XYZ file of C-alpha atoms in Angstrom:
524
model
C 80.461 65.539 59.269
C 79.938 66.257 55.506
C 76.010 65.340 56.084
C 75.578 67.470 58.682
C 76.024 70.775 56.531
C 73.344 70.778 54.967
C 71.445 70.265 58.158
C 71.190 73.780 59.149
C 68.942 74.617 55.682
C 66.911 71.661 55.744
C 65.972 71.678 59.596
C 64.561 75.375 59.133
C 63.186 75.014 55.923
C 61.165 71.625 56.788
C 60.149 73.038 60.331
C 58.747 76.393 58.613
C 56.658 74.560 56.147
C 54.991 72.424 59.215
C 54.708 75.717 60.630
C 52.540 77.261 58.059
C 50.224 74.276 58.413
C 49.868 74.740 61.955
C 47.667 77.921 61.470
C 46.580 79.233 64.761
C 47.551 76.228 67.070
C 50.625 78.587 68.930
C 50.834 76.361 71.604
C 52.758 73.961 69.379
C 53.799 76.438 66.723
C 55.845 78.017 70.022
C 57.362 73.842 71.154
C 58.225 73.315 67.024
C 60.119 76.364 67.156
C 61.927 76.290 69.922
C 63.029 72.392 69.615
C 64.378 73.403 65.839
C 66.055 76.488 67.580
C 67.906 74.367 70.046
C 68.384 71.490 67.279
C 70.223 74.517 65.207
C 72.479 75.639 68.701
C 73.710 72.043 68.795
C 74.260 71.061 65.630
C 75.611 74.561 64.760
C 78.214 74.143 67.525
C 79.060 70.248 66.366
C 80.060 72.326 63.098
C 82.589 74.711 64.253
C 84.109 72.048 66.300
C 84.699 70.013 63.356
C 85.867 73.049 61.582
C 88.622 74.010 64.235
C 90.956 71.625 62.562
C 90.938 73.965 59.672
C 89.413 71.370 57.273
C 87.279 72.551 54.758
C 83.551 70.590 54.351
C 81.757 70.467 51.060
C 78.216 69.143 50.753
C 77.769 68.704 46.702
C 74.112 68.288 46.410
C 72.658 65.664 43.911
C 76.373 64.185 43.824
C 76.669 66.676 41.130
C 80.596 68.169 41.141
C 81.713 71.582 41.374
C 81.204 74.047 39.094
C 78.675 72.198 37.605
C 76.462 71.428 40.739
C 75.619 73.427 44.021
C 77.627 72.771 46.575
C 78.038 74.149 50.270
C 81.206 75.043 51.893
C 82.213 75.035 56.088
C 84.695 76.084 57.237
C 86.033 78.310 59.871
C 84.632 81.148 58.603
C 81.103 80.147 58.145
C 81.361 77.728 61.408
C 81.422 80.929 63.242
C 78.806 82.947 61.353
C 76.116 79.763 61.965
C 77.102 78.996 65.677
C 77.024 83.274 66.063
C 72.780 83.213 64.359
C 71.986 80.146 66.252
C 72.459 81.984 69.626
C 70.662 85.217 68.931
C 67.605 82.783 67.473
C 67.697 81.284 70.965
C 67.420 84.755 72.842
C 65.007 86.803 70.454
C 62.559 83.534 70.323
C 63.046 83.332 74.228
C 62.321 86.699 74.395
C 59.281 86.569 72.141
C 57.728 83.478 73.564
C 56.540 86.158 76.527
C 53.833 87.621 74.492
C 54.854 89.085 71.427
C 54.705 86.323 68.916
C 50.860 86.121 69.392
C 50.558 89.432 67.487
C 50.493 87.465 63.854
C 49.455 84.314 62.639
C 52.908 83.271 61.041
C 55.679 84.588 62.993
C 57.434 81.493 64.066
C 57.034 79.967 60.000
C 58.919 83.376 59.176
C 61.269 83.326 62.062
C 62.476 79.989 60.729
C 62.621 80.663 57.184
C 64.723 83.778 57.798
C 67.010 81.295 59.927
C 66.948 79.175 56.071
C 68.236 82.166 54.263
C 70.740 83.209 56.738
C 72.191 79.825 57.163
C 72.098 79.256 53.510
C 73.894 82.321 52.791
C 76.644 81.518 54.766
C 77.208 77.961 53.759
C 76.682 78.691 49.828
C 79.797 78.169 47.252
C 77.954 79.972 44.470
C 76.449 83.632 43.861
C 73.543 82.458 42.489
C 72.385 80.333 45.519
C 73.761 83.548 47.290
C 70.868 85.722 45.587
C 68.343 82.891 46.384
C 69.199 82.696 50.003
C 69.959 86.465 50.189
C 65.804 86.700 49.099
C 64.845 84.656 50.986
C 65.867 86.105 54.409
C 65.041 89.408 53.090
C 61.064 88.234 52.156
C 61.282 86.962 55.511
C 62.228 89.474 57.482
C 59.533 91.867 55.688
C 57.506 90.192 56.944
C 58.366 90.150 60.924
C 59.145 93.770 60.627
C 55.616 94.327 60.102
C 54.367 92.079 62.164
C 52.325 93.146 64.885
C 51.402 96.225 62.157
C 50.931 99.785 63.171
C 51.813 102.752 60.783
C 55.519 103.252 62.151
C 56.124 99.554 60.847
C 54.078 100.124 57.554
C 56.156 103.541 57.099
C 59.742 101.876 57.774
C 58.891 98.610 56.036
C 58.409 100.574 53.199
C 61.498 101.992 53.215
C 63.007 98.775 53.828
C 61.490 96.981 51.099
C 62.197 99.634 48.520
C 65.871 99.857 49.368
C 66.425 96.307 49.235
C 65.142 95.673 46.272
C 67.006 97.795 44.914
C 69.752 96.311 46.449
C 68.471 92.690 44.408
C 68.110 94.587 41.024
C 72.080 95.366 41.544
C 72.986 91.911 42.487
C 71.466 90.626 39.826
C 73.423 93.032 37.228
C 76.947 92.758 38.967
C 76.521 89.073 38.911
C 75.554 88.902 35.181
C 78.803 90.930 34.414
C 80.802 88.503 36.291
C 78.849 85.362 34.854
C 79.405 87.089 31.468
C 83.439 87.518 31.739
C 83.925 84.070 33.561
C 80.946 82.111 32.504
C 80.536 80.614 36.103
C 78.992 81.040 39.474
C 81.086 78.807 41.671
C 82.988 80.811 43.917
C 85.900 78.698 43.522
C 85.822 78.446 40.124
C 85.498 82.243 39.461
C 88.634 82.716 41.424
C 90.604 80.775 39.143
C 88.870 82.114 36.178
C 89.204 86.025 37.473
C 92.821 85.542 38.530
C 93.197 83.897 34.774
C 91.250 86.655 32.967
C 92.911 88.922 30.141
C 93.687 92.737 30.375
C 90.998 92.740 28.409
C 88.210 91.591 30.588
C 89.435 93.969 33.291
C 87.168 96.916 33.324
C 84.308 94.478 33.101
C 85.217 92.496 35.651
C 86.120 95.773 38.212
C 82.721 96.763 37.015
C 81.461 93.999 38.351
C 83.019 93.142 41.506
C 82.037 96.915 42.621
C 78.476 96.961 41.511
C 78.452 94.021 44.315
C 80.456 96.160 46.733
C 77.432 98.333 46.728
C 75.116 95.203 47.524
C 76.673 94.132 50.016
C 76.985 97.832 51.396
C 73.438 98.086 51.508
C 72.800 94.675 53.107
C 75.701 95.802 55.806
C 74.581 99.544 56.235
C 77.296 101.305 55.442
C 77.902 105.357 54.351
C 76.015 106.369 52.807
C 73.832 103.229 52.275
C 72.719 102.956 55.759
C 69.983 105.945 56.688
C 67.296 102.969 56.023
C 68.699 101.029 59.377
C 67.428 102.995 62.426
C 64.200 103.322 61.121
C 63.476 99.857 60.339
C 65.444 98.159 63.261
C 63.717 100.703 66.181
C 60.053 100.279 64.941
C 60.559 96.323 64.941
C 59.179 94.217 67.402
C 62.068 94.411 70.365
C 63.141 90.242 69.351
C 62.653 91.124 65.622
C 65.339 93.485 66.271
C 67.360 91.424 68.043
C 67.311 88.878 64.952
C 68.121 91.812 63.038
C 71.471 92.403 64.417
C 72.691 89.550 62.533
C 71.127 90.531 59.234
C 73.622 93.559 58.868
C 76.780 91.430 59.340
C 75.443 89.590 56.488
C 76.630 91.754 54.468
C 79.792 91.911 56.499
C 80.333 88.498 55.471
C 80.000 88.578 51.852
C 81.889 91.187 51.390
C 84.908 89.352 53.774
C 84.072 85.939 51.000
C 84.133 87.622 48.497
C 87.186 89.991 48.400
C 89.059 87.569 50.010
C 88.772 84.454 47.717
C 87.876 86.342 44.417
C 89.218 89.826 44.376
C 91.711 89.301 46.710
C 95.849 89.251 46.321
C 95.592 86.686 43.856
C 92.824 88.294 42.006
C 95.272 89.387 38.769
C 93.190 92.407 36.391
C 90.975 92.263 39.733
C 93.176 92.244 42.659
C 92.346 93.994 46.072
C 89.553 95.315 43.811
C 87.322 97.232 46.817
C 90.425 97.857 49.115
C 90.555 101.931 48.288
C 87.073 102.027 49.299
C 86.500 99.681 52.600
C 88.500 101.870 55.202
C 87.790 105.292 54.613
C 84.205 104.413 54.013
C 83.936 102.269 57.523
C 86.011 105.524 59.397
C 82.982 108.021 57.869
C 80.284 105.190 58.851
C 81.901 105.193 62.486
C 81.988 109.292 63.017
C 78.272 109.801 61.543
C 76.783 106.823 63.408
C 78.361 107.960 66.541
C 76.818 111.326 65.831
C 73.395 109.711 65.610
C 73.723 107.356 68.661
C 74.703 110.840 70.598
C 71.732 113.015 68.692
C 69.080 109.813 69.884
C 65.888 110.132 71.242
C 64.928 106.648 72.542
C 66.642 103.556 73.050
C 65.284 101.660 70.899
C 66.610 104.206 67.735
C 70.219 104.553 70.012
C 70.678 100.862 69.306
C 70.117 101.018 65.694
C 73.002 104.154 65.334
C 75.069 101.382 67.460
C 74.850 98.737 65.001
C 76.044 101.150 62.147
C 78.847 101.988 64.681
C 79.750 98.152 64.708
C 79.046 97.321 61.524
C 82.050 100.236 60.587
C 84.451 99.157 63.565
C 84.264 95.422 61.518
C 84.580 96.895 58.192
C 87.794 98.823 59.397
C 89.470 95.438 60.509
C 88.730 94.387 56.745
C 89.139 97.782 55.459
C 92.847 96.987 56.720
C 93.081 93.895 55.342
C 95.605 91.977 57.188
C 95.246 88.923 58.900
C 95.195 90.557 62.498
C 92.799 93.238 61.653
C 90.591 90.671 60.067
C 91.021 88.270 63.285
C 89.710 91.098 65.623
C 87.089 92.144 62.982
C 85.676 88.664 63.517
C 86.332 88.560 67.054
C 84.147 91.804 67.242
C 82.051 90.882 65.184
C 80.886 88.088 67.398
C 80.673 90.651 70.472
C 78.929 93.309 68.726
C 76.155 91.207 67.426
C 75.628 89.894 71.027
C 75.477 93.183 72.676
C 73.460 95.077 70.204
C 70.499 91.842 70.505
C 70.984 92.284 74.171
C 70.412 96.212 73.856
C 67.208 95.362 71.667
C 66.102 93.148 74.226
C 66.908 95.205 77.506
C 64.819 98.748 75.464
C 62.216 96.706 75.385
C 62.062 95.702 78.900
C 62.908 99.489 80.160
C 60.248 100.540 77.863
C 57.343 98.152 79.405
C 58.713 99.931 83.044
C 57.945 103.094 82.466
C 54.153 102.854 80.862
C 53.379 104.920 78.153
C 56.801 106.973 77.986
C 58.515 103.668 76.961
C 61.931 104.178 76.062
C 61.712 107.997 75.320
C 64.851 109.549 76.788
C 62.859 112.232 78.403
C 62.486 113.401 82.319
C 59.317 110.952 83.802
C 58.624 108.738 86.843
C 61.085 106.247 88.084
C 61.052 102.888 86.148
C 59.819 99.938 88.424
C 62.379 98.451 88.698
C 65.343 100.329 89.114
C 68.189 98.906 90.410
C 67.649 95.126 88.266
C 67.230 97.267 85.272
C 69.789 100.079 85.936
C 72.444 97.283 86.233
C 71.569 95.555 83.249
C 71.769 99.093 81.268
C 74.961 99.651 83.076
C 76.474 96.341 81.738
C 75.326 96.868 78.309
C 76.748 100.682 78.379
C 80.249 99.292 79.399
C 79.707 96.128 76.901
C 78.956 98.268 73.697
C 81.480 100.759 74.606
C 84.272 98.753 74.826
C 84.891 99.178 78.647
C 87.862 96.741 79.994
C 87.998 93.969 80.260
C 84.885 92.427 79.047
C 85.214 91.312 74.955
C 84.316 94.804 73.473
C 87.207 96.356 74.996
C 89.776 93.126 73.828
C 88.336 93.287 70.061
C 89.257 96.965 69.579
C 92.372 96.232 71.503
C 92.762 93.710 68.524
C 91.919 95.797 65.968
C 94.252 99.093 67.425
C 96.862 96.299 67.113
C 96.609 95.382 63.746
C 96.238 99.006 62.250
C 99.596 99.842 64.454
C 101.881 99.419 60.969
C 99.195 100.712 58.567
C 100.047 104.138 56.706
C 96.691 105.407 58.478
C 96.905 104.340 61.363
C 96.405 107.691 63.029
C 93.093 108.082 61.497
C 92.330 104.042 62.667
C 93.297 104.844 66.786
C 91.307 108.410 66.426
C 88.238 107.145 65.279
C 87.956 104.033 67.044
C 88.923 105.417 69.962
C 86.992 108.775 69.981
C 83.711 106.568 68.493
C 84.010 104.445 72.060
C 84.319 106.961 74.158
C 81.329 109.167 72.355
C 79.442 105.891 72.635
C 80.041 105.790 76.410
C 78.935 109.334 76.533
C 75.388 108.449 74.488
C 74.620 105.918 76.781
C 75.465 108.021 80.033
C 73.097 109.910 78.829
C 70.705 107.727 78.509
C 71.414 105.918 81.237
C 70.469 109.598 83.784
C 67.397 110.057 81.265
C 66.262 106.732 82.688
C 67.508 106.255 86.031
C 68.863 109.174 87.434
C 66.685 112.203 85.888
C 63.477 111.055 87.346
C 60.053 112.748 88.047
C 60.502 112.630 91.905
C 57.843 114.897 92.752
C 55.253 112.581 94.782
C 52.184 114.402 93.265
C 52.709 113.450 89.837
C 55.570 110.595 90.293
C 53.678 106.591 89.119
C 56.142 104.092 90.227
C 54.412 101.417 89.828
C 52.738 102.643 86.069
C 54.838 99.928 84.526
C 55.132 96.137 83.971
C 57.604 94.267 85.901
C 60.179 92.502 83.959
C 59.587 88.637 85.279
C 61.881 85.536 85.785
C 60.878 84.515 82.248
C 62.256 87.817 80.773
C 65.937 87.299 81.807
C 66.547 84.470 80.485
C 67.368 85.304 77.189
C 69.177 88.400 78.650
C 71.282 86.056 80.975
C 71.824 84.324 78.029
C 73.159 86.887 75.878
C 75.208 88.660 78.859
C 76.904 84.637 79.058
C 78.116 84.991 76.032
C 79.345 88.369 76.344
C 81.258 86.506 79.521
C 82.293 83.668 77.959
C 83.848 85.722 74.672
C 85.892 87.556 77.498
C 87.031 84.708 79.847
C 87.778 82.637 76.627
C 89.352 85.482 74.791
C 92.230 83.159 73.793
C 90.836 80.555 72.045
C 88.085 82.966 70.605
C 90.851 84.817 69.494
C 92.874 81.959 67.825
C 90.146 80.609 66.548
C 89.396 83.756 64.498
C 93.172 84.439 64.053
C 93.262 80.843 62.004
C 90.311 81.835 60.434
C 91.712 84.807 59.049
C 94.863 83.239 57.933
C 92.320 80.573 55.814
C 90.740 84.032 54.474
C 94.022 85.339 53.097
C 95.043 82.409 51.887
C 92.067 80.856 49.961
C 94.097 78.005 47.661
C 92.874 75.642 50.602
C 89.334 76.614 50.024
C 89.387 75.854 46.311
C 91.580 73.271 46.406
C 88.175 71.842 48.299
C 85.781 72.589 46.256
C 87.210 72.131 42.826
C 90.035 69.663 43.233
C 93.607 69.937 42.605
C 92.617 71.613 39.536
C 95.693 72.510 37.011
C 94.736 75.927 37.047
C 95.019 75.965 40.947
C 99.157 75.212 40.663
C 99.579 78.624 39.410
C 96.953 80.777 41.225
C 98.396 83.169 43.743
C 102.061 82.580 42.132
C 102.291 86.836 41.040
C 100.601 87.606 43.994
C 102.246 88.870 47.057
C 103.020 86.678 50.335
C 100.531 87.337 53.235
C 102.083 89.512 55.562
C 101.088 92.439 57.686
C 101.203 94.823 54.956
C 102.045 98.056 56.985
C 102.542 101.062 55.194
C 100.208 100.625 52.282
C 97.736 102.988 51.824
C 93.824 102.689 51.898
């Protein structure tokens, strides 16, 4: 199993140098792809099955032992995170096989090295191969947000660009702090060394671990770090911006590493570092994103306020910070990711229905296919709201249960509850823009001005509604799954213990710190 980790980096990152070579030959650019894609599903999926057992998998590359070499890490965790970017690869490069890869020369070399970085970044055991992979999906995904150009693109890659670089320039100088106060990278390592540190070192090392609060803020898109988003996502090519809905909960993900194996409980000068921050900060991200989803003018820009809305429904669950908050963050973090692609996807079929309108939420003639696409929209409405019982509804369920004994949890059930039903409301509306406040006046009414949406085009909407299915028939073991990988989160000693050994300085981490319960009562 321990050989197959490294698999998912090596398989993208050989298959996207081939690609370059390729040049204009899309015919087999488009078979490479897709038989790498697929490779990834399966061998993704062989991953978190061999993870389920709890066991932790470390790939130590050259045979060179940790700290002192790279190394990559599975387990439950990042099992779910590569399994979760495998199957939104497989719908947005369905999707873009119909047409919309032709539009540049190296779109499936980028797709794949994107799918390098993102992998990379969640199988990594040190922050400086974090930074590396970090850049490397971000120079990637440049460059498929401006693919296909146009001035919108150039305007909001732009934007992008500069934000996230600014984003790198603050990695780099929180992880120099750290490097500085614990001289090492290893994740592992540093947990030993920050839970360790002197009173001293403290201010340095809070200095630090915020500095990359804000990175990973920006990377997630959270208040007030996340204005860059809708731009960017609803100007992207409609599978770019399905790929995209993963990119956020990168961010999601480092900061749930991070702040649960370094600055966690155990953490000592350091400890529980960014938990005053996470909630109210995801509560505000909720109520303004909700405000923009309501305030949207196409659908396109109404899924981009959406994935704000998720990315601050998961950051409540670890805003909370107890192991079943941080199971149903995961759990909905899965869902969310799926829907919002599957939104992407659908705006982009709705748009090539109604001709030059698009996806404008504005009174014109019928779409051409109303009914097929009407009851896609409706599913993705109920989906993305959170309407019983499909998975949506059972993560915030989740999450409502694990804020129950939390000295906020009035604030938690208000805004999670009021964001889903405002959400329901912003896609009513948008659902009678398109459907039901039509142009029926047979002088001016086209209903045929639009493309049809085709066999071909379902399929990766089938494929994404599936796994909205499947997450809601096989709540349970989606839900224990993420439940035991929660309980791994909050206790990390099994995680270093891994990497490093049964290092001496492992027998007394986590002794001071307090025993993982539901910690009801405490405040934000």
């Amino acid at each position: 199993m321990n050989h197959w980790i490294i698999a998912p980096i090596v398989l993208p990152a050989m298959s996207a140098a081939i690609l370059v070579l390729l040049g204009s030959k899309l015919g087999l650019q488009r078979a490479l792809n897709l038989a790498v894609t697929l490779g990834l599903v399966a061998i993704n999926l062989n991953l978190a099955m061999g993870a389920a057992d709890g066991s932790v998998g470390v790939y130590a590359l050259g045979d060179w032992p940790a700290p002192f070499g790279i190394v990559l890490v599975l387990d439950r965790l990042s099992a779910i995170m590569l399994l979760l970017t495998s199957i939104i690869a497989l719908a947005s490069l369905l999707y873009a096989l119909r047409g919309s890869d032709a539009s540049g020369k190296y779109f499936h070399a980028l797709f794949q090295f994107l799918l390098m970085g993102l992998n990379g970044a969640f199988l990594t055991g040190d922050f400086f191969n974090l930074f590396v992979f970090f850049e490397v999906l971000l120079i990637a995904s440049y460059g498929l947000l401006l693919h296909g150009s146009g001035g919108p693109r150039l305007k909001a890659g732009f934007h992008y660009v500069a934000i996230n670089l600014t984003g790198s320039a603050l990695f780099l100088i929180g992880v120099t702090l750290l490097y500085a106060m614990t001289g090492t990278l290893n994740m592992a390592d540093m947990a030993l060394k920050v839970a360790a540190a002197p009173a001293g070192d403290a201010a340095l090392i809070r200095a630090g671990a915020l500095i990359m609060l804000v990175v990973f803020a920006i990377k997630a898109a959270l208040l007030p770090l996340y204005f860059w988003l809708p731009d960017a996502y609803s100007v992207a090519k409609a599978p770019v911006a399905a790929m995209f809905a993963i990119m956020t909960k990168v961010g999601a993900y480092a900061v749930i590493r991070i702040y649960t194996l370094i600055f966690g409980a155990a953490a000592g000068v350091a400890a529980d570092v960014a938990m005053p921050w996470l909630l109210p900060v995801a509560l505000a991200t909720m109520v303004l994103a909700t405000v923009g989803a309501l305030a949207s003018g196409s659908v396109r820009v109404l899924a981009s306020y959406l994935t704000v809305t998720s990315v601050g429904t998961i950051f409540v669950g670890i805003g909370l910070f107890t192991p079943t908050a941080l199971s149903a963050a995961l759990y909905y973090l899965a869902h969310s990711t799926v829907t919002i692609s599957l939104l992407f996807l659908l705006a982009d079929l709705i748009g090539r229905n109604r001709g030059d309108v698009r996806d404008r939420l504005t009174r014109t003639f019928p779409v051409a296919q109303p009914a097929l696409l009407g009851w896609l929209f409706l599913l993705g409405a109920a989906a993305v709201a959170g309407v019983p019982p499909l998975s949506g509804f059972l993560g915030k369920v989740m999450l409502l249960q694990g804020a129950q004994n939390h000295a906020h949890a009035v604030w938690v059930w208000a805004v999670v509850l009021g964001s889903a039903l405002f959400m329901l409301i912003a896609m009513a509306r948008a659902g009678s823009m398109l459907f039901w406040h039509v142009d029926t006046d047979p002088d001016t009414a086209r209903v045929d001005s639009g493309m049809h949406a085709s066999r071909a085009d379902l399929v990766p909407l089938a494929l994404l509604i599936g796994c909205i299915v499947a997450l809601t028939i096989w709540a349970g073991p989606a839900a224990r799954y993420t439940a035991a990988a929660a309980n791994d989160l909050m206790q990390p000693a099994g995680y270093i213990r891994a990497v490093l050994g049964d290092s001496p300085a492992l027998q007394s981490f986590g002794r001071s710190a307090p025993a993982v319960v539901e910690r009801g009562g405490q405040g934000s």
